[in-house]
Amino acid sequence: YRVFDLPEELRTRLRAKRAKAAATTAQVVQTAMADCLPKLVATLRELGFRGDAKTRPARFAMTASSLRALRRASKKTGVPACRLLFAYLLLACEEEK
């Protein structure tokens, strides 16, 4: 077993999905993983997220208001601020197609 913090809305949806499918929570989780995780990984990789990419530290001058904006965005999404910074830099620096 592993314990994960889930928002109440997701817990409610999970219970409904489990009831509708007449399945166990483990079965719903496994099916969701098989059906959705590959698509999610492909989408994140398309956006530039690469777990195998070589990284090194980068230092940025950040204003207090920029840091507040990142923290607010992190609270709204549950995505760590450093990942949000990475994502918006990827989008801003995306090569034109």
PDB file of C-alpha atoms in Angstrom:
ATOM      1  CA  TYR A   1       0.000   0.000   0.000  1.00  0.00           C
ATOM      2  CA  ARG A   2       0.977   3.617  -0.588  1.00  0.00           C
ATOM      3  CA  VAL A   3      -0.768   6.647   0.893  1.00  0.00           C
ATOM      4  CA  PHE A   4      -1.487   9.698  -1.276  1.00  0.00           C
ATOM      5  CA  ASP A   5      -3.252  12.923  -0.331  1.00  0.00           C
ATOM      6  CA  LEU A   6      -6.231  13.330  -2.673  1.00  0.00           C
ATOM      7  CA  PRO A   7      -8.585  16.292  -2.928  1.00  0.00           C
ATOM      8  CA  GLU A   8     -12.139  15.529  -1.827  1.00  0.00           C
ATOM      9  CA  GLU A   9     -13.476  16.114  -5.342  1.00  0.00           C
ATOM     10  CA  LEU A  10     -11.174  13.412  -6.723  1.00  0.00           C
ATOM     11  CA  ARG A  11     -12.086  11.020  -3.890  1.00  0.00           C
ATOM     12  CA  THR A  12     -15.768  11.509  -4.757  1.00  0.00           C
ATOM     13  CA  ARG A  13     -15.114  10.916  -8.461  1.00  0.00           C
ATOM     14  CA  LEU A  14     -13.057   7.823  -7.659  1.00  0.00           C
ATOM     15  CA  ARG A  15     -15.856   6.368  -5.528  1.00  0.00           C
ATOM     16  CA  ALA A  16     -18.383   7.041  -8.317  1.00  0.00           C
ATOM     17  CA  LYS A  17     -16.121   5.454 -10.940  1.00  0.00           C
ATOM     18  CA  ARG A  18     -15.565   2.440  -8.697  1.00  0.00           C
ATOM     19  CA  ALA A  19     -19.312   2.020  -8.116  1.00  0.00           C
ATOM     20  CA  LYS A  20     -20.197   2.431 -11.794  1.00  0.00           C
ATOM     21  CA  ALA A  21     -17.562  -0.106 -12.870  1.00  0.00           C
ATOM     22  CA  ALA A  22     -18.372  -2.471  -9.989  1.00  0.00           C
ATOM     23  CA  ALA A  23     -14.629  -2.587  -9.385  1.00  0.00           C
ATOM     24  CA  THR A  24     -12.225  -2.230  -6.506  1.00  0.00           C
ATOM     25  CA  THR A  25     -10.201   0.904  -5.954  1.00  0.00           C
ATOM     26  CA  ALA A  26      -7.077  -1.019  -6.966  1.00  0.00           C
ATOM     27  CA  GLN A  27      -8.718  -2.029 -10.247  1.00  0.00           C
ATOM     28  CA  VAL A  28      -9.791   1.556 -11.012  1.00  0.00           C
ATOM     29  CA  VAL A  29      -6.272   2.830 -10.226  1.00  0.00           C
ATOM     30  CA  GLN A  30      -4.658   0.155 -12.428  1.00  0.00           C
ATOM     31  CA  THR A  31      -7.040   0.823 -15.319  1.00  0.00           C
ATOM     32  CA  ALA A  32      -6.486   4.573 -15.050  1.00  0.00           C
ATOM     33  CA  MET A  33      -2.745   4.022 -15.020  1.00  0.00           C
ATOM     34  CA  ALA A  34      -2.848   1.764 -18.074  1.00  0.00           C
ATOM     35  CA  ASP A  35      -5.209   4.067 -19.987  1.00  0.00           C
ATOM     36  CA  CYS A  36      -3.992   7.520 -18.950  1.00  0.00           C
ATOM     37  CA  LEU A  37      -0.389   7.442 -17.741  1.00  0.00           C
ATOM     38  CA  PRO A  38       1.205   6.825 -21.176  1.00  0.00           C
ATOM     39  CA  LYS A  39      -0.801   9.725 -22.665  1.00  0.00           C
ATOM     40  CA  LEU A  40       0.134  12.002 -19.775  1.00  0.00           C
ATOM     41  CA  VAL A  41       3.833  11.122 -20.080  1.00  0.00           C
ATOM     42  CA  ALA A  42       3.746  11.700 -23.850  1.00  0.00           C
ATOM     43  CA  THR A  43       2.091  15.095 -23.374  1.00  0.00           C
ATOM     44  CA  LEU A  44       4.584  16.161 -20.708  1.00  0.00           C
ATOM     45  CA  ARG A  45       7.489  15.037 -22.895  1.00  0.00           C
ATOM     46  CA  GLU A  46       6.006  17.010 -25.794  1.00  0.00           C
ATOM     47  CA  LEU A  47       6.032  20.073 -23.549  1.00  0.00           C
ATOM     48  CA  GLY A  48       9.718  19.452 -22.844  1.00  0.00           C
ATOM     49  CA  PHE A  49       9.659  17.564 -19.555  1.00  0.00           C
ATOM     50  CA  ARG A  50      12.437  14.986 -19.711  1.00  0.00           C
ATOM     51  CA  GLY A  51      13.389  12.990 -16.643  1.00  0.00           C
ATOM     52  CA  ASP A  52      16.535  11.829 -18.392  1.00  0.00           C
ATOM     53  CA  ALA A  53      17.772  15.291 -19.387  1.00  0.00           C
ATOM     54  CA  LYS A  54      21.060  16.412 -17.929  1.00  0.00           C
ATOM     55  CA  THR A  55      20.515  19.422 -15.664  1.00  0.00           C
ATOM     56  CA  ARG A  56      22.651  21.952 -13.889  1.00  0.00           C
ATOM     57  CA  PRO A  57      21.779  24.803 -11.556  1.00  0.00           C
ATOM     58  CA  ALA A  58      20.646  28.131 -13.017  1.00  0.00           C
ATOM     59  CA  ARG A  59      20.465  31.308 -10.988  1.00  0.00           C
ATOM     60  CA  PHE A  60      17.700  33.830 -11.747  1.00  0.00           C
ATOM     61  CA  ALA A  61      17.041  37.248 -10.258  1.00  0.00           C
ATOM     62  CA  MET A  62      13.426  37.023  -9.080  1.00  0.00           C
ATOM     63  CA  THR A  63      11.366  39.898  -7.735  1.00  0.00           C
ATOM     64  CA  ALA A  64       9.213  39.423  -4.677  1.00  0.00           C
ATOM     65  CA  SER A  65       6.087  39.774  -6.832  1.00  0.00           C
ATOM     66  CA  SER A  66       7.355  37.075  -9.230  1.00  0.00           C
ATOM     67  CA  LEU A  67       7.972  34.718  -6.325  1.00  0.00           C
ATOM     68  CA  ARG A  68       4.497  35.464  -4.927  1.00  0.00           C
ATOM     69  CA  ALA A  69       2.960  34.767  -8.338  1.00  0.00           C
ATOM     70  CA  LEU A  70       4.784  31.433  -8.525  1.00  0.00           C
ATOM     71  CA  ARG A  71       3.659  30.489  -5.003  1.00  0.00           C
ATOM     72  CA  ARG A  72       0.036  31.406  -5.821  1.00  0.00           C
ATOM     73  CA  ALA A  73       0.173  29.382  -9.031  1.00  0.00           C
ATOM     74  CA  SER A  74       1.673  26.472  -7.121  1.00  0.00           C
ATOM     75  CA  LYS A  75      -1.110  26.617  -4.514  1.00  0.00           C
ATOM     76  CA  LYS A  76      -3.762  26.760  -7.251  1.00  0.00           C
ATOM     77  CA  THR A  77      -2.370  23.787  -9.151  1.00  0.00           C
ATOM     78  CA  GLY A  78      -0.526  21.675  -6.602  1.00  0.00           C
ATOM     79  CA  VAL A  79       2.482  21.759  -8.943  1.00  0.00           C
ATOM     80  CA  PRO A  80       5.755  22.777  -7.255  1.00  0.00           C
ATOM     81  CA  ALA A  81       6.901  26.306  -8.117  1.00  0.00           C
ATOM     82  CA  CYS A  82      10.184  25.047  -9.593  1.00  0.00           C
ATOM     83  CA  ARG A  83       8.230  22.829 -12.035  1.00  0.00           C
ATOM     84  CA  LEU A  84       5.970  25.740 -12.976  1.00  0.00           C
ATOM     85  CA  LEU A  85       9.017  27.912 -13.659  1.00  0.00           C
ATOM     86  CA  PHE A  86      10.477  25.126 -15.790  1.00  0.00           C
ATOM     87  CA  ALA A  87       7.199  24.759 -17.705  1.00  0.00           C
ATOM     88  CA  TYR A  88       6.676  28.446 -18.418  1.00  0.00           C
ATOM     89  CA  LEU A  89      10.292  28.846 -19.507  1.00  0.00           C
ATOM     90  CA  LEU A  90       9.861  25.893 -21.870  1.00  0.00           C
ATOM     91  CA  LEU A  91       6.750  27.496 -23.332  1.00  0.00           C
ATOM     92  CA  ALA A  92       8.369  30.922 -23.635  1.00  0.00           C
ATOM     93  CA  CYS A  93      11.482  29.512 -25.291  1.00  0.00           C
ATOM     94  CA  GLU A  94       9.656  27.071 -27.562  1.00  0.00           C
ATOM     95  CA  GLU A  95      10.940  27.101 -31.098  1.00  0.00           C
ATOM     96  CA  GLU A  96       8.487  28.390 -33.647  1.00  0.00           C
ATOM     97  CA  LYS A  97       7.034  25.593 -35.735  1.00  0.00           C
TER      98      LYS A  97
END
